[in-house]
Tab-separated table of C-alpha atoms and ligand atoms in Angstrom:
chain	number	residue	atom	x	y	z
A	21	MET	CA	-0.104	0.037	-0.225
A	22	TYR	CA	1.494	3.556	-1.159
A	23	LEU	CA	1.740	5.756	1.817
A	24	THR	CA	2.972	9.623	1.091
A	25	PRO	CA	6.209	10.637	2.840
A	26	GLU	CA	3.863	12.743	5.534
A	27	GLU	CA	1.637	9.550	6.299
A	28	GLU	CA	4.840	7.572	6.673
A	29	SER	CA	6.327	10.048	9.282
A	30	ILE	CA	3.050	10.000	11.126
A	31	LEU	CA	3.596	6.431	11.246
A	32	GLY	CA	6.884	6.932	12.630
A	33	GLY	CA	5.742	8.846	15.387
A	34	SER	CA	6.135	12.552	14.199
A	35	ALA	CA	2.806	13.495	15.188
A	36	GLY	CA	2.811	11.946	18.958
A	37	GLU	CA	2.087	8.335	19.814
A	38	SER	CA	-1.709	8.364	19.742
A	39	ALA	CA	-1.526	9.826	15.995
A	40	GLN	CA	1.110	6.912	15.408
A	41	LYS	CA	-1.176	4.489	16.929
A	42	ALA	CA	-3.892	5.640	14.841
A	43	MET	CA	-2.001	5.598	11.482
A	44	GLU	CA	-0.786	1.832	12.363
A	45	LEU	CA	-4.674	0.571	12.998
A	46	ILE	CA	-5.535	2.323	9.476
A	47	VAL	CA	-2.652	0.898	7.561
A	48	ALA	CA	-3.127	-2.712	9.401
A	49	LEU	CA	-6.887	-2.514	8.208
A	50	GLY	CA	-5.848	-1.655	4.707
A	51	LYS	CA	-3.347	-4.252	4.548
A	52	VAL	CA	-5.837	-6.749	5.083
A	53	TYR	CA	-8.446	-5.582	2.811
A	54	ASP	CA	-5.888	-4.747	0.138
A	55	ALA	CA	-6.048	-1.342	-0.055
A	56	ASP	CA	-3.921	0.681	-2.686
A	57	ARG	CA	-3.320	3.877	-0.754
A	58	LEU	CA	-5.255	5.865	2.095
A	59	VAL	CA	-8.042	8.794	1.314
A	60	ASP	CA	-8.669	11.843	2.939
A	61	ILE	CA	-11.607	11.942	5.031
A	62	THR	CA	-14.146	15.133	5.563
A	63	SER	CA	-15.730	13.585	8.672
A	64	ALA	CA	-16.063	10.710	11.229
A	65	HIS	CA	-18.937	9.713	13.182
A	66	LEU	CA	-17.894	7.665	16.218
A	67	SER	CA	-19.675	4.757	18.086
A	68	GLY	CA	-18.783	4.043	21.812
A	69	ALA	CA	-20.048	6.609	23.439
A	70	SER	CA	-22.088	4.980	25.979
A	71	TYR	CA	-20.446	3.519	29.081
A	72	LYS	CA	-22.809	0.690	29.163
A	73	THR	CA	-21.281	-0.555	25.838
A	74	ILE	CA	-17.572	0.533	26.244
A	75	GLY	CA	-17.262	-0.262	30.068
A	76	ASP	CA	-14.170	0.628	32.283
A	77	GLY	CA	-12.044	-0.764	29.311
A	78	GLY	CA	-13.154	1.741	27.036
A	79	LEU	CA	-12.992	4.736	29.423
A	80	LYS	CA	-9.407	3.675	30.181
A	81	TYR	CA	-8.738	3.535	26.180
A	82	LEU	CA	-10.187	7.003	25.883
A	83	GLU	CA	-7.971	8.429	28.787
A	84	ASP	CA	-4.944	7.387	27.196
A	85	VAL	CA	-5.822	8.266	23.614
A	86	SER	CA	-7.098	11.875	24.649
A	87	LYS	CA	-3.594	12.648	26.377
A	88	ASP	CA	-2.364	13.896	23.146
A	89	ALA	CA	-4.589	13.223	20.214
A	90	LYS	CA	-6.997	15.911	18.621
A	91	VAL	CA	-9.597	15.013	15.859
A	92	LYS	CA	-8.636	16.664	12.197
A	93	VAL	CA	-11.926	16.363	10.901
A	94	THR	CA	-15.810	17.054	11.956
A	95	ALA	CA	-16.081	13.958	14.455
A	96	THR	CA	-19.789	13.522	16.147
A	97	LEU	CA	-20.687	11.033	18.617
A	98	ASN	CA	-23.231	8.239	19.050
A	99	PRO	CA	-25.976	8.121	21.723
A	100	LEU	CA	-24.859	8.013	25.432
A	101	GLY	CA	-26.411	5.838	28.093
A	102	MET	CA	-28.552	8.275	29.453
A	103	ASP	CA	-29.901	11.655	29.128
A	104	ARG	CA	-27.091	14.157	30.382
A	105	ASP	CA	-29.467	16.193	32.473
A	106	ARG	CA	-32.264	13.547	33.186
A	107	TRP	CA	-30.596	10.423	33.926
A	108	ALA	CA	-32.138	10.224	37.567
A	109	GLU	CA	-35.504	10.024	36.018
A	110	MET	CA	-34.012	7.062	33.931
A	111	ARG	CA	-33.186	5.550	37.226
A	112	ILE	CA	-29.706	5.539	36.321
A	113	PRO	CA	-27.078	4.898	38.875
A	114	GLU	CA	-24.930	7.734	39.878
A	115	LYS	CA	-21.902	5.960	39.641
A	116	PHE	CA	-22.723	5.253	36.152
A	117	ALA	CA	-23.558	8.831	35.431
A	118	ASN	CA	-20.236	9.725	36.549
A	119	LYS	CA	-18.523	7.563	34.367
A	120	GLN	CA	-20.749	8.492	31.274
A	121	LEU	CA	-19.697	12.366	31.814
A	122	LYS	CA	-16.389	11.269	32.235
A	123	ILE	CA	-16.421	9.756	28.569
A	124	ILE	CA	-18.142	12.792	27.321
A	125	GLU	CA	-15.457	15.095	28.547
A	126	LEU	CA	-12.641	12.846	27.315
A	127	TYR	CA	-14.187	13.088	23.605
A	128	GLU	CA	-14.657	16.691	23.792
A	129	LYS	CA	-10.769	17.000	24.864
A	130	MET	CA	-9.718	15.312	21.664
A	131	GLY	CA	-12.316	17.818	19.912
A	132	VAL	CA	-15.190	15.755	19.186
A	133	LYS	CA	-18.415	17.314	18.814
A	134	SER	CA	-20.723	15.960	21.845
A	135	THR	CA	-24.008	15.897	19.977
A	136	CYS	CA	-24.503	12.414	20.689
A	137	SER	CA	-27.088	11.325	17.830
A	138	CYS	CA	-27.680	8.539	15.754
A	139	THR	CA	-28.779	11.009	13.137
A	140	PRO	CA	-25.912	13.458	12.819
A	141	TYR	CA	-26.667	13.910	9.165
A	142	LEU	CA	-30.044	15.558	10.195
A	143	GLY	CA	-28.032	18.556	11.237
A	144	ALA	CA	-24.715	18.149	13.166
A	145	ASN	CA	-22.411	16.316	10.643
A	146	VAL	CA	-23.699	16.170	7.043
A	147	PRO	CA	-21.365	14.766	4.257
A	148	SER	CA	-21.567	15.701	0.695
A	149	PHE	CA	-21.889	13.358	-2.333
A	150	GLY	CA	-18.808	11.828	-3.219
A	151	ASP	CA	-17.115	12.530	0.225
A	152	HIS	CA	-15.190	9.812	2.036
A	153	VAL	CA	-15.752	9.775	5.433
A	154	ALA	CA	-15.215	7.352	8.305
A	155	TRP	CA	-18.392	6.693	10.001
A	156	ALA	CA	-19.462	4.109	12.604
A	157	GLU	CA	-23.126	3.372	13.849
A	158	SER	CA	-24.476	1.037	11.397
A	159	SER	CA	-27.680	2.777	10.571
A	160	ALA	CA	-26.378	6.131	10.331
A	161	LEU	CA	-23.473	5.222	7.887
A	162	SER	CA	-26.021	3.259	5.605
A	163	VAL	CA	-27.834	6.490	5.550
A	164	VAL	CA	-24.583	8.371	4.657
A	165	ASN	CA	-23.769	5.852	1.725
A	166	SER	CA	-27.252	5.124	0.636
A	167	TYR	CA	-29.229	8.441	0.763
A	168	ILE	CA	-26.396	11.099	0.586
A	169	GLY	CA	-24.069	9.216	-1.817
A	170	ALA	CA	-20.659	9.821	0.564
A	171	ARG	CA	-18.660	6.649	0.948
A	172	THR	CA	-17.995	5.014	4.249
A	173	ASN	CA	-17.436	1.441	5.266
A	174	ARG	CA	-19.101	-0.090	8.558
A	175	GLU	CA	-16.501	1.239	10.783
A	176	GLY	CA	-16.063	0.244	14.336
A	177	GLY	CA	-15.775	2.884	17.310
A	178	PRO	CA	-11.692	2.491	17.178
A	179	GLY	CA	-11.246	2.563	13.591
A	180	ALA	CA	-13.723	5.510	12.960
A	181	LEU	CA	-11.770	7.535	16.126
A	182	ALA	CA	-8.354	6.513	14.366
A	183	ALA	CA	-9.735	7.846	11.071
A	184	ALA	CA	-10.495	10.871	12.778
A	185	ILE	CA	-7.313	11.704	14.638
A	186	VAL	CA	-5.249	11.168	10.993
A	187	GLY	CA	-7.977	12.617	8.944
A	188	LYS	CA	-7.678	9.465	6.792
A	189	THR	CA	-9.046	6.163	5.894
A	190	ALA	CA	-7.886	3.286	3.970
A	191	ASN	CA	-9.036	3.163	0.504
A	192	TYR	CA	-11.251	-0.205	-0.034
A	193	GLY	CA	-14.756	-1.625	0.608
A	194	LEU	CA	-17.385	1.048	-0.261
A	195	HIS	CA	-14.840	3.712	-0.882
A	196	LEU	CA	-14.571	2.156	-4.345
A	197	LYS	CA	-17.125	2.764	-7.032
A	198	GLU	CA	-17.268	-1.418	-7.843
A	199	ASN	CA	-18.297	-2.375	-4.140
A	200	ARG	CA	-21.465	0.041	-4.337
A	201	ALA	CA	-23.081	-1.830	-7.467
A	202	PRO	CA	-26.185	-3.409	-6.648
A	203	THR	CA	-26.375	-7.443	-5.845
A	204	VAL	CA	-29.995	-8.171	-5.766
A	205	VAL	CA	-33.060	-6.322	-7.037
A	206	ILE	CA	-36.084	-6.225	-4.354
A	207	ASP	CA	-39.673	-5.263	-5.846
A	208	ALA	CA	-41.107	-4.080	-2.754
A	209	ASP	CA	-45.032	-4.276	-2.152
A	210	ILE	CA	-45.935	-2.291	1.084
A	211	ASP	CA	-47.689	0.588	2.251
A	212	GLY	CA	-45.731	4.025	2.602
A	213	THR	CA	-45.723	4.109	6.583
A	214	ILE	CA	-42.626	4.573	8.329
A	215	PHE	CA	-43.033	1.323	10.106
A	216	SER	CA	-43.593	-1.010	7.112
A	217	HIS	CA	-40.270	0.717	5.842
A	218	SER	CA	-38.894	-0.649	8.964
A	219	LEU	CA	-40.310	-4.277	8.292
A	220	LEU	CA	-39.107	-4.328	4.808
A	221	GLY	CA	-35.579	-3.845	5.850
A	222	GLN	CA	-35.842	-6.086	8.228
A	223	ALA	CA	-37.364	-8.793	5.922
A	224	ALA	CA	-34.382	-7.806	3.248
A	225	GLY	CA	-31.526	-7.813	5.636
A	226	SER	CA	-32.704	-11.136	7.088
A	227	MET	CA	-33.075	-12.618	3.654
A	228	PHE	CA	-29.982	-10.986	1.948
A	229	GLY	CA	-27.108	-10.370	4.719
A	230	ALA	CA	-24.465	-8.006	3.632
A	231	SER	CA	-25.767	-7.287	0.405
A	232	VAL	CA	-26.392	-4.300	-1.704
A	233	PRO	CA	-30.200	-4.428	-2.234
A	234	TYR	CA	-31.713	-2.287	-5.141
A	235	PHE	CA	-35.537	-1.511	-4.111
A	236	ARG	CA	-37.985	-0.502	-6.663
A	237	ASN	CA	-41.675	0.402	-6.422
A	238	ILE	CA	-40.781	2.463	-3.154
A	239	SER	CA	-40.402	6.357	-2.711
A	240	PRO	CA	-39.201	6.779	0.968
A	241	ASP	CA	-38.538	10.140	2.486
A	242	ILE	CA	-35.384	10.382	4.843
A	243	ASP	CA	-37.765	9.264	7.845
A	244	SER	CA	-38.428	6.139	6.130
A	245	ILE	CA	-34.976	5.618	4.768
A	246	LYS	CA	-33.383	6.048	8.210
A	247	THR	CA	-35.593	3.270	9.632
A	248	MET	CA	-35.120	0.946	6.607
A	249	ALA	CA	-31.374	1.289	6.932
A	250	ALA	CA	-31.345	0.727	10.608
A	251	ALA	CA	-33.372	-2.534	10.352
A	252	MET	CA	-31.408	-3.957	7.402
A	253	ALA	CA	-28.072	-3.205	9.270
A	254	ALA	CA	-29.525	-4.630	12.293
A	255	ALA	CA	-30.760	-7.946	10.477
A	256	GLY	CA	-28.080	-8.520	7.701
A	257	SER	CA	-25.332	-6.050	8.085
A	258	VAL	CA	-26.354	-4.101	5.022
A	259	ALA	CA	-24.159	-1.073	4.828
A	260	MET	CA	-25.398	0.122	1.365
A	261	PHE	CA	-28.575	0.073	-0.813
A	262	HIS	CA	-30.212	1.604	-3.407
A	263	VAL	CA	-33.717	3.119	-3.859
A	264	GLU	CA	-34.628	3.551	-7.613
A	265	ASN	CA	-35.215	7.148	-8.517
A	266	VAL	CA	-34.673	8.162	-4.842
A	267	THR	CA	-31.105	7.630	-3.832
A	268	PRO	CA	-28.150	9.418	-5.823
A	269	GLU	CA	-26.231	6.477	-7.119
A	270	SER	CA	-29.494	4.252	-8.354
A	271	LYS	CA	-29.092	5.389	-11.793
A	272	LEU	CA	-25.139	4.520	-12.136
A	273	TYR	CA	-25.640	0.877	-12.585
A	274	ASP	CA	-26.764	-1.728	-14.744
A	275	ILE	CA	-29.293	-3.714	-12.648
A	276	SER	CA	-30.341	-6.236	-15.645
A	277	GLY	CA	-29.322	-9.567	-15.030
A	278	LEU	CA	-29.618	-9.665	-11.110
A	279	GLU	CA	-32.052	-11.644	-9.242
A	280	VAL	CA	-35.389	-10.162	-8.704
A	281	VAL	CA	-37.203	-11.038	-5.583
A	282	HIS	CA	-40.474	-9.560	-4.283
A	283	ILE	CA	-41.279	-8.522	-0.432
A	284	GLY	CA	-44.635	-8.145	0.282
A	285	LYS	CA	-47.348	-8.181	3.202
A	286	LYS	CA	-46.454	-12.042	3.579
A	287	GLU	CA	-42.896	-11.220	4.294
A	288	LEU	CA	-43.369	-8.101	6.394
A	289	GLY	CA	-45.774	-10.444	8.520
A	290	GLU	CA	-43.063	-12.824	8.852
A	291	ALA	CA	-40.353	-10.417	9.741
A	292	ARG	CA	-42.765	-8.785	12.512
A	293	THR	CA	-43.457	-12.395	13.872
A	294	THR	CA	-39.946	-13.052	14.306
A	295	LEU	CA	-39.564	-10.064	16.442
A	296	ASN	CA	-42.288	-10.342	18.684
A	297	THR	CA	-41.688	-12.110	22.066
A	298	THR	CA	-43.963	-10.745	24.462
A	299	ASP	CA	-47.845	-9.540	24.649
A	300	ASP	CA	-46.842	-7.553	27.852
A	301	ILE	CA	-44.816	-4.570	28.307
A	302	GLN	CA	-43.190	-2.345	31.110
A	303	LEU	CA	-41.745	-0.094	28.873
A	304	ILE	CA	-42.694	1.532	25.388
A	305	ALA	CA	-39.618	3.067	23.798
A	306	PHE	CA	-39.702	5.053	20.556
A	307	GLY	CA	-36.833	6.782	18.454
A	308	CYS	CA	-34.608	4.111	17.238
A	309	PRO	CA	-32.951	5.582	15.119
A	310	HIS	CA	-33.766	8.915	17.043
A	311	LEU	CA	-36.890	10.808	15.993
A	312	THR	CA	-37.067	13.479	13.674
A	313	VAL	CA	-39.146	16.369	13.829
A	314	ARG	CA	-41.726	14.964	11.534
A	315	GLU	CA	-42.016	11.876	13.345
A	316	ILE	CA	-42.170	13.777	16.972
A	317	THR	CA	-45.138	16.108	15.320
A	318	GLU	CA	-47.209	13.225	13.858
A	319	MET	CA	-46.852	11.641	17.402
A	320	ALA	CA	-47.928	14.692	19.304
A	321	GLU	CA	-50.908	15.464	16.580
A	322	PHE	CA	-52.163	11.775	17.291
A	323	LEU	CA	-51.711	12.222	21.165
A	324	LYS	CA	-52.888	15.723	21.856
A	325	ASP	CA	-56.650	15.178	23.074
A	326	LYS	CA	-55.526	11.364	24.453
A	327	LYS	CA	-54.690	10.801	28.465
A	328	LYS	CA	-52.267	7.762	29.560
A	329	ILE	CA	-54.405	5.326	31.613
A	330	ARG	CA	-51.808	2.806	32.422
A	331	ASN	CA	-49.414	3.974	34.908
A	332	ASP	CA	-47.653	0.298	35.391
A	333	VAL	CA	-46.056	1.038	31.745
A	334	ASP	CA	-43.160	3.616	31.234
A	335	ILE	CA	-42.975	5.545	27.796
A	336	TRP	CA	-39.814	7.015	26.452
A	337	PHE	CA	-39.181	9.126	23.338
A	338	CYS	CA	-35.648	9.333	22.293
A	339	THR	CA	-34.084	11.971	19.947
A	340	SER	CA	-31.215	14.558	19.544
A	341	SER	CA	-31.194	17.551	21.772
A	342	GLU	CA	-31.160	19.496	18.755
A	343	VAL	CA	-34.709	17.982	17.515
A	344	ARG	CA	-35.831	17.871	21.140
A	345	SER	CA	-34.908	21.968	21.237
A	346	ARG	CA	-36.796	22.369	17.944
A	347	CYS	CA	-39.967	21.019	18.856
A	348	ALA	CA	-41.039	22.661	22.095
A	349	ASP	CA	-44.747	22.539	21.422
A	350	GLN	CA	-44.804	19.022	20.612
A	351	VAL	CA	-42.550	17.716	23.260
A	352	ARG	CA	-44.976	19.376	25.859
A	353	ILE	CA	-47.941	17.167	24.323
A	354	LEU	CA	-45.210	14.046	24.674
A	355	GLU	CA	-44.324	14.684	28.160
A	356	ARG	CA	-47.809	14.155	29.329
A	357	PHE	CA	-46.818	10.511	28.432
A	358	GLY	CA	-43.152	10.120	29.225
A	359	PRO	CA	-40.048	11.863	28.911
A	360	VAL	CA	-38.391	13.253	25.751
A	361	LEU	CA	-34.949	11.857	26.409
A	362	ALA	CA	-32.179	13.540	24.538
A	363	ASP	CA	-28.927	11.927	22.839
A	364	THR	CA	-29.852	8.471	24.473
A	365	CYS	CA	-31.632	5.247	23.626
A	366	MET	CA	-33.340	2.316	24.548
A	367	VAL	CA	-30.718	-0.180	23.490
A	368	VAL	CA	-27.540	1.970	24.770
A	369	ALA	CA	-29.168	2.758	27.990
A	370	PRO	CA	-28.850	0.165	30.785
A	371	ILE	CA	-32.834	-0.741	30.774
A	372	GLU	CA	-32.053	-4.109	31.761
A	373	SER	CA	-31.663	-3.196	35.462
A	374	ASN	CA	-35.510	-1.771	35.506
A	375	TYR	CA	-37.244	-3.566	32.689
A	376	GLN	CA	-37.386	-7.006	31.108
A	377	ARG	CA	-40.375	-6.189	28.475
A	378	THR	CA	-40.259	-3.555	25.978
A	379	GLY	CA	-42.516	-2.369	23.370
A	380	THR	CA	-40.951	-0.904	19.941
A	381	ASN	CA	-41.733	0.346	16.728
A	382	SER	CA	-38.099	-0.060	15.283
A	383	ALA	CA	-36.952	-3.443	13.738
A	384	LYS	CA	-33.460	-2.294	14.752
A	385	ALA	CA	-34.549	-2.238	18.298
A	386	GLY	CA	-36.572	-5.462	17.892
A	387	ASN	CA	-33.207	-7.068	16.964
A	388	TYR	CA	-31.007	-5.538	19.630
A	389	LEU	CA	-33.285	-5.448	22.911
A	390	PRO	CA	-33.204	-9.169	23.156
A	391	THR	CA	-29.255	-9.520	22.854
A	392	LEU	CA	-27.817	-6.050	24.132
A	393	CYS	CA	-30.716	-5.502	27.007
A	394	SER	CA	-32.187	-8.863	27.783
A	395	GLN	CA	-35.600	-7.961	27.121
A	396	ASN	CA	-38.722	-9.721	25.334
A	397	VAL	CA	-39.934	-7.417	22.742
A	398	MET	CA	-43.419	-6.423	21.465
A	399	CYS	CA	-42.909	-4.895	17.720
A	400	ARG	CA	-45.769	-2.882	16.573
A	401	ASP	CA	-46.441	0.608	15.074
A	402	PHE	CA	-46.626	3.634	17.171
A	403	ALA	CA	-50.493	3.864	17.124
A	404	LYS	CA	-50.789	0.130	18.229
A	405	LEU	CA	-48.210	0.640	20.885
A	406	MET	CA	-49.941	3.315	22.384
A	407	GLU	CA	-53.409	2.090	22.316
A	408	LEU	CA	-52.198	-0.308	25.092
A	409	VAL	CA	-51.715	2.656	27.433
A	410	ILE	CA	-54.329	5.312	26.679
B	514	F3S	FE1	-30.035	5.041	17.389
B	514	F3S	FE2	-29.525	3.411	19.576
B	514	F3S	FE3	-31.281	2.794	17.634
B	514	F3S	S1	-28.355	4.329	18.542
B	514	F3S	S2	-30.284	3.482	15.915
B	514	F3S	S3	-31.442	4.632	18.742
B	514	F3S	S4	-30.228	1.359	18.879
């Protein structure tokens, strides 16, 4: 793999120990995946922000790296294990909260923006078409590849942080045009709801794993794209997909000759069945990925004349602090039912300490709640979940 004199010099330690280690990691990945060179990146998005997911080992790692490292590009963070201001309401122990706050401080010391959302492409970190970037967070990186047309591999937390520190990543995988080509065509037959797009992503991800699907017969907006991307990434490691006439690269490839598969009502029903493991719940959590202004507005509209009558079920609405601050009126309505939490989510918060059965309208959460939070899951659309408590 070719390295410029400057890259060789960073590898030799000229920019400090952390930059050297970051470069070593990027070069090692490049060699494994047969990259020809490194490419400059314009931004990074880092996972590994929740104390629940990184633990004391991750905290120690960040303490070491932050001694002499600064990020060279715009870098944002994934959700935390708690709302920074409302963690007591979430029944988070003080010890957890203190460690979580320390993690944020260490990232900020390195110059990372502590916006802490899985939808940074809606405001805090918006790449342009054709940019090379290094993003972790499987749903966000898939949106960036598929809806914006920027280029990223499915980075892990350490890889994305290393790339942010040196401002470069290795040129392989989805950074190369040939690897972004569709591998299967999916003729979808679904209604236009966001929930149906989530189940479509679940069905496609389960069927085709780490493929590059090309969808026809749907016209999703960003709200539906994000939920589809999240479900496909969780169910099948999909990091890139095309939607005919919607995603920017959908016209660049010849899809004749590819296998064509139909996904309709039956497959969506099967997808939903596999995600449902309980018919009773203690918590209903919305916002995986984080709720957008449109979703919050529609939820508030649905709930404005209603009243919560079951007090044995908690409700969380998860979003970014930026979106929450833009929706003050809608938030007032939602808060009659449960807290609108910022910069955290039901999967990376330690909900297993307080709940065993959770309802969600997200197929991604439906995949992860059992494995990462020991939950039994009820997966239904927003209205059907709310009908259980109003
Ligand atoms: Fe975001 Fe948490 Fe879901 S990080 S995509 S809300 S699992």
